[in-house]
Coordinates of C-alpha atoms in Angstrom, one line a residue:
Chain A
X29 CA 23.7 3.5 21.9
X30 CA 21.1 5.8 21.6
X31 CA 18.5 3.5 23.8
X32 CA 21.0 4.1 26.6
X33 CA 20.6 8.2 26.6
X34 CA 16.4 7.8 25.8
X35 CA 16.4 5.7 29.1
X36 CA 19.0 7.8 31.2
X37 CA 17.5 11.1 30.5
X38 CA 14.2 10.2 32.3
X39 CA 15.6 8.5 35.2
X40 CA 15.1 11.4 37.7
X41 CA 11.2 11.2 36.8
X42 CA 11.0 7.5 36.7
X43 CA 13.1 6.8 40.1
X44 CA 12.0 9.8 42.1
X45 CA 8.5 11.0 40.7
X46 CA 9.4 13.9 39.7
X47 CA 7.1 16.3 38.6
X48 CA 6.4 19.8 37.5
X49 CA 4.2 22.6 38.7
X50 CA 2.6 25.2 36.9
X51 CA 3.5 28.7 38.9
X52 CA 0.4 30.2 37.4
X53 CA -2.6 27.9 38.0
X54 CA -0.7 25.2 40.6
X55 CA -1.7 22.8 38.7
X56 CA 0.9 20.1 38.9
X57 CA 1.8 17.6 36.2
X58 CA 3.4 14.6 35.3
X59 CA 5.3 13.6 33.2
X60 CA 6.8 17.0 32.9
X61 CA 5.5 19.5 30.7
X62 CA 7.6 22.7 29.4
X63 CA 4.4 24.6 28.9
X64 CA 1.1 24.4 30.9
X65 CA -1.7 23.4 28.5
X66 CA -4.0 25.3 30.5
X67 CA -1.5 28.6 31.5
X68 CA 0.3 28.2 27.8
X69 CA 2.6 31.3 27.4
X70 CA 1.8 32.7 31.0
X71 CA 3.7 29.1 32.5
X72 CA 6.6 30.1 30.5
X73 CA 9.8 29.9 33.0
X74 CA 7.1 28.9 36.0
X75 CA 6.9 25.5 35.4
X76 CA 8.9 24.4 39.0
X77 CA 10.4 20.7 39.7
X78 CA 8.3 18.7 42.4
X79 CA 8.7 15.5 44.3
X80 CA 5.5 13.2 43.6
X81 CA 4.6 11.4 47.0
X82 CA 3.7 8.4 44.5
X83 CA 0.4 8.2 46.6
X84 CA -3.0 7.5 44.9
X85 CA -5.7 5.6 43.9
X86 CA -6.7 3.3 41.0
X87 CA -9.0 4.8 38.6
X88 CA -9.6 1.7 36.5
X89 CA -7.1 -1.5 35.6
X90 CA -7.0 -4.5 33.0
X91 CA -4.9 -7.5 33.7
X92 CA -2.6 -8.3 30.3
X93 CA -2.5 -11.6 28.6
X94 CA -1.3 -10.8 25.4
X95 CA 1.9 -8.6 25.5
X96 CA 5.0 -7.2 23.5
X97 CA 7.5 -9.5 23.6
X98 CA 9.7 -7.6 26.5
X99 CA 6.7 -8.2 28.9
X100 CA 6.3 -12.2 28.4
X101 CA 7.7 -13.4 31.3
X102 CA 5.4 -10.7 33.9
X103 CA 2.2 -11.8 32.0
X104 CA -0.6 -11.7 33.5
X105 CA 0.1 -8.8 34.8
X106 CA -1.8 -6.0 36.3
X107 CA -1.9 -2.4 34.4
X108 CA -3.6 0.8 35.9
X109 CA -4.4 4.3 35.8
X110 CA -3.2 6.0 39.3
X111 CA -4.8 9.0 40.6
X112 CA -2.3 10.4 42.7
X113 CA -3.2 12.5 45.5
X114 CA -1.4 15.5 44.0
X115 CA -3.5 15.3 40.5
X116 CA -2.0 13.8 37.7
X117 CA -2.8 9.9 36.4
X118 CA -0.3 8.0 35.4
X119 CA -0.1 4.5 34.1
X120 CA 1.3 2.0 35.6
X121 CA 1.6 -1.7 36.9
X122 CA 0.1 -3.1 39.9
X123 CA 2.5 -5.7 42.1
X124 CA 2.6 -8.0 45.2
X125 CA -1.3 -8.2 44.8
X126 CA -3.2 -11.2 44.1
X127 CA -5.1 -10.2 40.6
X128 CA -8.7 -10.7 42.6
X129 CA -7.8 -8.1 45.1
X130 CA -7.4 -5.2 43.1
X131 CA -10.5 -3.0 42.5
X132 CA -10.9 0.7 41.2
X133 CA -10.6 2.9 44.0
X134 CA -8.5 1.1 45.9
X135 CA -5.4 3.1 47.7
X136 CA -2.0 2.4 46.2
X137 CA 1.6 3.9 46.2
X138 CA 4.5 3.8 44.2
X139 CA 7.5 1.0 44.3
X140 CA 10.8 1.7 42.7
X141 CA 11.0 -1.6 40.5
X142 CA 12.8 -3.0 37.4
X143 CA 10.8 -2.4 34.5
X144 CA 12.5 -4.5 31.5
X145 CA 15.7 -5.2 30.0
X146 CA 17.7 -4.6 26.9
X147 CA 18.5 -8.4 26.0
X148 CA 20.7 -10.2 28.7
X149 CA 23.5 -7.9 28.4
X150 CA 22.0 -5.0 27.5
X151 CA 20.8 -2.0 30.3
X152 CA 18.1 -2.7 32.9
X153 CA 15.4 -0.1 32.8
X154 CA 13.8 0.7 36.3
X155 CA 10.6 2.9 37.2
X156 CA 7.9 3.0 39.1
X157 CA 5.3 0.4 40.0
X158 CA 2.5 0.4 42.3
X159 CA 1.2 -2.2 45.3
X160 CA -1.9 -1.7 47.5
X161 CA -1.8 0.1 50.5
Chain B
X2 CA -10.4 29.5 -7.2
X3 CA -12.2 28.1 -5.0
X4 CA -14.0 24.8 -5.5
X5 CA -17.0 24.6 -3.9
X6 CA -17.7 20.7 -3.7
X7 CA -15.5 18.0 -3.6
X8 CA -16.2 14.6 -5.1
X9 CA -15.2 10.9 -4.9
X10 CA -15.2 9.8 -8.2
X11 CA -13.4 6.2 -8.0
X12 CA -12.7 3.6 -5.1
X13 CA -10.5 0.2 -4.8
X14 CA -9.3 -1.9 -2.6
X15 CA -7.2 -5.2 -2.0
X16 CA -8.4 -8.3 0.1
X17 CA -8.4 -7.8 3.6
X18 CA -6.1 -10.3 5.5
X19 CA -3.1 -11.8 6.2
X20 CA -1.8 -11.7 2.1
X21 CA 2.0 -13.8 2.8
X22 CA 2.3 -13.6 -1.0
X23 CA 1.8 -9.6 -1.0
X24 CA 4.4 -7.1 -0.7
X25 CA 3.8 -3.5 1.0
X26 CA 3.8 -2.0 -2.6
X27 CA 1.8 -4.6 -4.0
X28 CA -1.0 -3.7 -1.9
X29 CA -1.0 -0.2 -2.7
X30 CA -0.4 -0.3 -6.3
X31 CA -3.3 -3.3 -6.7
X32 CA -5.7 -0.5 -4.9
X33 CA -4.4 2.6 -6.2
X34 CA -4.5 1.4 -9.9
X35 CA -8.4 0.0 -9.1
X36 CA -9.4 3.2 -8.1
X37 CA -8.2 4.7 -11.1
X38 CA -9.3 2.5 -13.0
X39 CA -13.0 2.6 -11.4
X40 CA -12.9 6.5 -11.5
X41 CA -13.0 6.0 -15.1
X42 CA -9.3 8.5 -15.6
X43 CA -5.9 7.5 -16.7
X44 CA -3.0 7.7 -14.4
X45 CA -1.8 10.9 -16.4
X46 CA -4.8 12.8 -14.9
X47 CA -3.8 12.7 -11.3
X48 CA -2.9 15.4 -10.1
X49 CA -1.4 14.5 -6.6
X50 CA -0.9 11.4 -4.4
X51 CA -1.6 11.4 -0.9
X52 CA 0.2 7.8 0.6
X53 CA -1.3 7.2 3.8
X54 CA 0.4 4.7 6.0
X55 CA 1.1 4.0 10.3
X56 CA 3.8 1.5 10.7
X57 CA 5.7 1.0 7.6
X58 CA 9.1 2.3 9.1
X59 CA 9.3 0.3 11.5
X60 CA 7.4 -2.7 10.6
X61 CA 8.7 -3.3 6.6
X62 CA 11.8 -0.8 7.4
X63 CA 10.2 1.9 4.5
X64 CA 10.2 5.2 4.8
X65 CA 9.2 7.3 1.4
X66 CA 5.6 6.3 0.8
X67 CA 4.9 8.8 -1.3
X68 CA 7.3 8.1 -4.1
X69 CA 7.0 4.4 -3.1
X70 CA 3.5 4.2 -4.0
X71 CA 4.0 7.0 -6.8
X72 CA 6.8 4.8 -8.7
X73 CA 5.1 1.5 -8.3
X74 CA 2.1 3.1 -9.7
X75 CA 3.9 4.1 -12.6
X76 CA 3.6 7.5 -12.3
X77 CA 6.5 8.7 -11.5
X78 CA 7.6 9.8 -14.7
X79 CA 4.5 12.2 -14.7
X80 CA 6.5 13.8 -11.1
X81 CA 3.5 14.7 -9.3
X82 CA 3.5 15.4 -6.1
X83 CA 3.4 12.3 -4.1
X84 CA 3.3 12.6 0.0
X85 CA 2.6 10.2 2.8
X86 CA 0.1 11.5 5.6
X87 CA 1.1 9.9 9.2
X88 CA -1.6 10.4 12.0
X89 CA -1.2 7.1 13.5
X90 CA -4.5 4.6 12.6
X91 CA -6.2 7.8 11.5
X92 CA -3.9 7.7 8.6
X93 CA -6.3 7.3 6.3
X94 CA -9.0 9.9 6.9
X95 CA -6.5 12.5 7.3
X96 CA -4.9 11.5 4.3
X97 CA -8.4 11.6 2.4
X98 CA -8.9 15.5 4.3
X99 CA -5.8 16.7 2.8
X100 CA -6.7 15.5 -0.6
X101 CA -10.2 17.5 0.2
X102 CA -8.3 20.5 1.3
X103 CA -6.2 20.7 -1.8
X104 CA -9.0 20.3 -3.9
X105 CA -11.2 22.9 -2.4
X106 CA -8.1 25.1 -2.2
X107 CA -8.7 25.3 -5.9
X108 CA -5.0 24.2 -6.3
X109 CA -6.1 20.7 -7.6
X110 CA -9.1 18.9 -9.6
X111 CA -7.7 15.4 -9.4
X112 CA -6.0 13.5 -6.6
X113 CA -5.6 9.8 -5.4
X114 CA -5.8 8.8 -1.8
X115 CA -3.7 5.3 -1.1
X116 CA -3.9 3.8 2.0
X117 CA -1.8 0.8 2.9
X118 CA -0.4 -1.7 6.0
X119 CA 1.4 -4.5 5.4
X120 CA 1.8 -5.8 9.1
X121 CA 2.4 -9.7 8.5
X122 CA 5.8 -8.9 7.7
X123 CA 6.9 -9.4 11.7
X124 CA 6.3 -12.6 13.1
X125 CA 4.6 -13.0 16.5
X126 CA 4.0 -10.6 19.4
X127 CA 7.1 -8.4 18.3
X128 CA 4.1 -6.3 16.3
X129 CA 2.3 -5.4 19.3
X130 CA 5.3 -3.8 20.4
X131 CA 5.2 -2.0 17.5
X132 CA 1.4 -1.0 17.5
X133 CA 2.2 0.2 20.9
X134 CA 4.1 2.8 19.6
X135 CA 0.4 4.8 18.6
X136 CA 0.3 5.2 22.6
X137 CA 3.3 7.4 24.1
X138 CA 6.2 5.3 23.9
X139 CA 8.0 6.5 27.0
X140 CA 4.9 6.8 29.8
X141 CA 2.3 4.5 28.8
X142 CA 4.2 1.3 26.5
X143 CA 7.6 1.6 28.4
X144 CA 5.4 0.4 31.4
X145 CA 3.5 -2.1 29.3
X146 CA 0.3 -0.7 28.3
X147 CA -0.8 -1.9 24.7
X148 CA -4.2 -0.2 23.2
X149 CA -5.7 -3.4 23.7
X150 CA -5.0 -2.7 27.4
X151 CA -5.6 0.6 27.8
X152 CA -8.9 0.2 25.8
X153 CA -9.8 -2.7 28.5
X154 CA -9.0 -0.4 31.1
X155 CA -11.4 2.0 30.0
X156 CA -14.0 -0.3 29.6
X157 CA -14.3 -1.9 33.3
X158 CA -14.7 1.8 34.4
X159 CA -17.6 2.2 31.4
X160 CA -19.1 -0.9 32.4
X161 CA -18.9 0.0 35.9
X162 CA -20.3 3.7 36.3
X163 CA -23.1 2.9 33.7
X164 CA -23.5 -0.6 34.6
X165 CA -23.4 -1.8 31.1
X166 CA -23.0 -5.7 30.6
X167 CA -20.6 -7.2 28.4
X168 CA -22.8 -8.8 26.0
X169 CA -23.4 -4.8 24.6
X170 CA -20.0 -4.9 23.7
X171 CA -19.7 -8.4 22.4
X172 CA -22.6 -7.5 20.1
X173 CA -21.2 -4.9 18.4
X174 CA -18.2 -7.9 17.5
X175 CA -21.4 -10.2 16.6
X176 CA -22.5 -7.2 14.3
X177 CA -19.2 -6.9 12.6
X178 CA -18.8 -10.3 11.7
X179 CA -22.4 -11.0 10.5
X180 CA -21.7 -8.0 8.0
X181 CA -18.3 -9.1 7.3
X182 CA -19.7 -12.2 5.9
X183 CA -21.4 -10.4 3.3
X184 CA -18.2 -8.4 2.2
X185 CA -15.8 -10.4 -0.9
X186 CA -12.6 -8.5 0.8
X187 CA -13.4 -8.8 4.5
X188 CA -10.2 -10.4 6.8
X189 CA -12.9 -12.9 8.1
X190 CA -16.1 -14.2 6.3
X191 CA -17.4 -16.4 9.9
X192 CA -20.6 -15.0 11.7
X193 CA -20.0 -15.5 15.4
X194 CA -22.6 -16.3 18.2
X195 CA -22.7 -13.9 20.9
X196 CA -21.7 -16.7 23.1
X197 CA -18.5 -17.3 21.2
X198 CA -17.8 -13.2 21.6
X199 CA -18.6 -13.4 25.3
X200 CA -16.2 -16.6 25.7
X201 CA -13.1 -16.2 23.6
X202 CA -9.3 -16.0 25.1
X203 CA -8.5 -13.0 27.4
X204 CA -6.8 -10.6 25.9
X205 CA -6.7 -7.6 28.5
X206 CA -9.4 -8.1 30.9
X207 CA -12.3 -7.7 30.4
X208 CA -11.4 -7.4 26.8
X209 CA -11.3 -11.0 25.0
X210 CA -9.7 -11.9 20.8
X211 CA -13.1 -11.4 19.9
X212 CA -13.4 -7.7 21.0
X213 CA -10.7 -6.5 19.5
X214 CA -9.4 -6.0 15.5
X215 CA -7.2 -8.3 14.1
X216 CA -3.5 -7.7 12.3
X217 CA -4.6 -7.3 8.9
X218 CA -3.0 -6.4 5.5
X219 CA -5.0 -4.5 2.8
X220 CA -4.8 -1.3 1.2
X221 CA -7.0 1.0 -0.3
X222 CA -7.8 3.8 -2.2
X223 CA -9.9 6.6 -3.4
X224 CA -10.0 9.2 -6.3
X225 CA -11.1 12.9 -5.6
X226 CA -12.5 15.4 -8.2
X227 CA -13.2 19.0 -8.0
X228 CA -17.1 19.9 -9.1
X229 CA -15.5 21.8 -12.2
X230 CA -13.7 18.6 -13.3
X231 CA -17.0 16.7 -12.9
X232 CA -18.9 18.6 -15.2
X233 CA -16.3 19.0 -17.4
X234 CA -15.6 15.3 -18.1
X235 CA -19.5 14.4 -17.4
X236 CA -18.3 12.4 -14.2
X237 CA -20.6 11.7 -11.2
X238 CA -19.2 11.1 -7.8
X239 CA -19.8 10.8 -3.9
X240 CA -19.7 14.3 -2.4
X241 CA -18.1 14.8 0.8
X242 CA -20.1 17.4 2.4
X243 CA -18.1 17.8 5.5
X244 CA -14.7 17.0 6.7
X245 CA -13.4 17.8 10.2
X246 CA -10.3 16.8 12.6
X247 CA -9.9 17.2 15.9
X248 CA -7.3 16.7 18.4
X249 CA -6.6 15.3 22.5
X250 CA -3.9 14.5 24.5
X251 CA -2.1 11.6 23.4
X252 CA -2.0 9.3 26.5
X253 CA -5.1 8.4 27.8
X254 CA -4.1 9.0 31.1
X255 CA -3.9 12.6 30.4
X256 CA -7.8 13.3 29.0
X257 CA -10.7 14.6 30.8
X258 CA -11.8 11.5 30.9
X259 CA -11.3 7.8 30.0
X260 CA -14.7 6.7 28.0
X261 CA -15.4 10.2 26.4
X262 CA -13.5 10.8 23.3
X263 CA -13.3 14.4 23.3
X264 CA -11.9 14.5 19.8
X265 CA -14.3 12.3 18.1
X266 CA -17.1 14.5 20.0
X267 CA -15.7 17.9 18.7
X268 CA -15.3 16.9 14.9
X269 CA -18.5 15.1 14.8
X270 CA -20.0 18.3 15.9
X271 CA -17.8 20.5 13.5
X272 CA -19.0 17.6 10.7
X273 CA -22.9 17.9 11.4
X274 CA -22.5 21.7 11.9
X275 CA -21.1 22.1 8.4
X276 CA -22.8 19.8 6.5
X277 CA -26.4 20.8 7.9
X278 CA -27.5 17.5 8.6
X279 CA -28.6 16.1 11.6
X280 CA -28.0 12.9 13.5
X281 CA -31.2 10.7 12.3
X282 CA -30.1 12.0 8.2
X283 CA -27.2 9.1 8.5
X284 CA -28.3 6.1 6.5
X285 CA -24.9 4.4 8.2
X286 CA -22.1 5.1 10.3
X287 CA -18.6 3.7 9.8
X288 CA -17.0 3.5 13.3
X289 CA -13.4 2.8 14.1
X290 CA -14.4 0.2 16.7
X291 CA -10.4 -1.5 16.9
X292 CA -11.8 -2.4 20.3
X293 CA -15.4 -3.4 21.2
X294 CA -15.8 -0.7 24.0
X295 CA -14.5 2.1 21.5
X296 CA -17.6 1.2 19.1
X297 CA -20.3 2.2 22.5
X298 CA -18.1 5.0 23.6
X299 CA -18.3 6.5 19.5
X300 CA -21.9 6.3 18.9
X301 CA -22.3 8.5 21.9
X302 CA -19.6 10.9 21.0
X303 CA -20.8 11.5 17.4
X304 CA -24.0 11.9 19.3
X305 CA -26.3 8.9 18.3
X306 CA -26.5 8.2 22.0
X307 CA -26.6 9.6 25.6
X308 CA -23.2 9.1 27.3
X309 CA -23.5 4.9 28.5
X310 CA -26.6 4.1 26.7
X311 CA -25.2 3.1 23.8
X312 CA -26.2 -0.4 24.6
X313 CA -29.5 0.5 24.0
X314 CA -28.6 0.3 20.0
X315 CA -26.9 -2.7 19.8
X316 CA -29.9 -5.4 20.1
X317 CA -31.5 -4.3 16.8
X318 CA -30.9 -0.6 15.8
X319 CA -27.3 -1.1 14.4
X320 CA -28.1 -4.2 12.4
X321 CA -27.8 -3.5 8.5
X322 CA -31.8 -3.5 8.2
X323 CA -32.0 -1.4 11.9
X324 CA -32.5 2.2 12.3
X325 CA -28.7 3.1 12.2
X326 CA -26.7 0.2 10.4
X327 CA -23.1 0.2 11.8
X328 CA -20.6 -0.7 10.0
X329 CA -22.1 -2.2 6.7
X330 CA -18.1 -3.0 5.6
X331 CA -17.2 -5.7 8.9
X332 CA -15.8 -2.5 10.6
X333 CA -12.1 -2.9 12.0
X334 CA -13.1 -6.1 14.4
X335 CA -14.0 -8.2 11.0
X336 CA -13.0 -6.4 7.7
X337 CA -10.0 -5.7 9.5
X338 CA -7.5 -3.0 10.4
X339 CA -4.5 -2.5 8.5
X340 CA -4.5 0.8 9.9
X341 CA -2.9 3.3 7.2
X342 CA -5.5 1.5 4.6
X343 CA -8.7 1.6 7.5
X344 CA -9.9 4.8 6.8
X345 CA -9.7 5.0 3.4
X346 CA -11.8 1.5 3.3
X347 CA -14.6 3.8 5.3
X348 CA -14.6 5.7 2.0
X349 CA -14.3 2.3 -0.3
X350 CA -17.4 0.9 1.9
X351 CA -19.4 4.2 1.7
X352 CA -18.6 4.9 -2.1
X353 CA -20.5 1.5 -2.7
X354 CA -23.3 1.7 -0.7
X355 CA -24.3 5.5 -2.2
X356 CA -24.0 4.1 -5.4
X357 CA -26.2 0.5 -4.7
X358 CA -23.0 -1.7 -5.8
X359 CA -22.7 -3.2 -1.9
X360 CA -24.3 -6.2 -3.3
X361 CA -25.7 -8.7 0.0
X362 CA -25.1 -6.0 2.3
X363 CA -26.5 -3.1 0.7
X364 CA -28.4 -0.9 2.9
X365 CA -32.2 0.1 0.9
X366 CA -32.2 3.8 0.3
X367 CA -29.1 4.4 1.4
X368 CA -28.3 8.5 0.7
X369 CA -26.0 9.6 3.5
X370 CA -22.9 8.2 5.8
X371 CA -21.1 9.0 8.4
X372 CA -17.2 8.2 8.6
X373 CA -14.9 8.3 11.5
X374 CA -11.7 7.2 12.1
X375 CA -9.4 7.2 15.3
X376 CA -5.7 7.3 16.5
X377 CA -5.0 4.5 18.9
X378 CA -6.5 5.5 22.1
X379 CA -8.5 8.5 20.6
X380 CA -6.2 10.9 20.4
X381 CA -6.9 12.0 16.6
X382 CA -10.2 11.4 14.8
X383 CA -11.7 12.4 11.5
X384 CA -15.3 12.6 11.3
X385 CA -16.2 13.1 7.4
X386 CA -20.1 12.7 5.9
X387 CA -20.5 12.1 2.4
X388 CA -23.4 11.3 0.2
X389 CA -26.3 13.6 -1.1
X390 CA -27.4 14.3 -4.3

């Protein structure tokens, strides 16, 4: 199954936050990048592994009505862009909140959640999800 | 040698819409063989065919639009080159800039441009799953953004820092669909009330049905011409006086910033700067406005605007007898989106207009348009400008 290997090979990221860092301009980025877009060949074998402390703030977010078909059963739900504290934005959903409380700005940080399934016997996919702080 | 203008000598397209009864190579044989047959040439003259397609793979399970299109066509006994372009819903106008490259190159004097989607082949929401895969499929969809949701999410922050009301973006919907009534081939022919746009069902908040395109088939197509193949067979054409591409991040989350597209900026520059013309020259703009909030945020990136004050236009200015109509065609809210085919229509819509055929929706004196065209959340767009003597 070549969904199972596509899902397995990012589960470090998506369980653990795991970053990278440029060595050359700290920048630090997620997901990970092999090459700095900033650095390009100067980054080359200085991009280093960090832990993301999945702490941020929303910079804008959307509630979903109409969704793929593997999403049906959250909808509405809640979909933002997280500023972490370290830098990058990442997108993600927003849980445990009553739709009216979240606003842009607010603090958040990251949940280890399940994200969808393959069918009911296919693999679970888990990830990261965010609820107000 | 080098050919020093490139023309648009023929144009044709399907009906926009949901066409059950139409196959994917229907659609682009019906518009590839209209063009041709517009341009006034014989399927023998082309020289190469550019297919230009999003989704087909995974939506209709073909691959090979090229020879698809090239076979159908009946060409394929001439074996021309035949190649499909792929750059998401900026199919289309990238399609149409290699066709302008390989004419200017000198290496061509004659090739077709066929865009198609056929997107009613999947039934339900499954085909948002599969429009989702324009976004990045493994950090923005796998989490359940769709580009209706990521455009939404840019536009509470829009609307927020430059405390722009929704009605600005519901009228560029109202605008769409007033024009689209005017156009034989548009998805819908309705006019709706602002109030209608304001009060339709959420889609991805604060984004309603009404502010974003629809899933349309339709293909279309154009035929280029060197200058030397003009005047030799006592054609005239459209000239395209400037093509340019430029590029972003792919996930949104990753840009500068969420309401500037920084790709539809730098190639409307590059366009303007090559073709010597300025801003207030444009007789019309063809925006790829898939949502609402992307039609604001692109008339300030190709520079008609300061950055949030884009709702200053949309009371009168982009009406088709205002200062700057926008999108004369329906644009992709009300002609329609099938997105391979969407940016070869800017070409249909623009070929009509500089030659007085657009009938009821003709803009008066119309002698140069602008033409851009986007890739899901901005991360490719084309900016051409065509017209001139």
């Amino acid at each position: 199954m070549g969904e199972l290997s596509r899902i397995w090979r990012e589960s470090e990221h998506r369980y653990r936050l795991m970053g990278n860092r440029c060595g050359n301009c700290n920048q630090v980025f997620f997901p990970i990048r092999d090459v700095c877009p900033h650095c390009h060949r100067e980054s080359i074998g200085k991009m280093k592994p960090v832990e993301l402390s999945g702490r941020g703030e929303i910079v804008s977010f959307t509630i979903v009505h109409d969704t793929p078909p593997s999403f049906v059963r959250q909808r509405p739900y809640a979909l933002a862009l997280i500023k972490l504290d370290e830098g990058p934005v990442l997108t993600g959903q927003i849980v445990d909140a009553e739709n009216d409380s979240i606003e842009m700005g607010k603090r958040v940080r990251s949940v280890f959640r399940k994200i969808g399934e393959d069918g009911k016997s296919g693999i679970i996919q888990y990830g990261y999800k965010f609820v107000l702080e | 040698m080098l050919s020093e203008n490139v023309f648009v000598i023929g144009a044709g397209e399907t009906k926009y819409g949901e066409l059950w009864e139409k196959s994917l190579r229907d659609l682009a044989v019906e518009a590839g063989l209209k063009a041709i047959e517009n341009a006034g040439i014989y399927s023998r003259d082309v020289q190469i065919l550019y297919g230009s397609n999003s989704l087909a793979g995974i939506i209709n399970g073909q691959e090979n639009i090229g020879s698809l299109i090239a076979d159908f066509s009946g060409i394929a006994s001439g074996n021309i080159p035949a190649v499909r372009i792929e750059a998401s819903s900026a199919s289309g106008g990238a399609a149409v800039r290699e066709a302008y490259l390989a004419i200017k190159s000198g290496e061509y004097d004659v090739a077709v441009v066929g865009g198609v989607e056929k997107m009613t082949d999947i039934f339900g929401n499954e085909v948002l799953d599969m429009m989702s895969s324009l976004l990045d499929r493994e950090w923005e969809a796998f989490f359940g953004a769709t580009p209706a949701a990521l455009a939404a999410i840019s536009a509470r922050k829009y609307m927020k820092d430059f405390n722009v009301k929704k009605e600005a973006l519901a009228m560029m919907s109202v605008n769409d669909h007033a024009n689209a009534s005017l156009n034989p081939n548009s998805h819908f022919k309705n006019k709706i009330t602002l109030d209608q746009a304001l009060n339709a069902t959420s889609v991805a908040e604060p984004l309603n049905l009404m502010d974003c395109s629809p899933v349309t088939d339709g293909a279309s197509a154009i035929v280029l011409a060197s200058e030397r193949y003009l005047k030799k067979n006592k054609l005239n054409g459209m000239r395209i006086l400037a093509s340019a591409i430029s590029q972003d991040y792919l996930a949104l989350h990753s840009r500068n910033s969420i309401y500037t597209l920084d790709s539809t900026r730098i190639a409307a520059d590059e366009a303007f700067k090559r073709s010597g013309l300025k801003r207030e020259d444009m007789s019309f703009v063809e925006l790829h406005d898939s949502y609402s909030i992307y039609g604001l945020m692109e008339l300030e990136d190709l520079g008609f605007a300061k950055k949030g004050e884009a709702d200053r236009l949309v009371e009168e200015d982009i009406k088709l007898g205002g200062r700057l109509p926008v999108n004369p065609s329906g644009g992709l809210k009300a002609k329609g989106n099938p997105l391979g085919a969407t940016g070869v229509g800017q070409f249909v819509e623009a070929f009509l207009q500089l030659n007085g055929k657009a009938d009821k929706r003709q803009i008066k004196d119309a002698r140069y348009g602008l033409l851009q065209n986007m890739a899901g959340t901005g991360s490719t767009s084309v900016v051409h400008i065509v017209g001139g003597d």
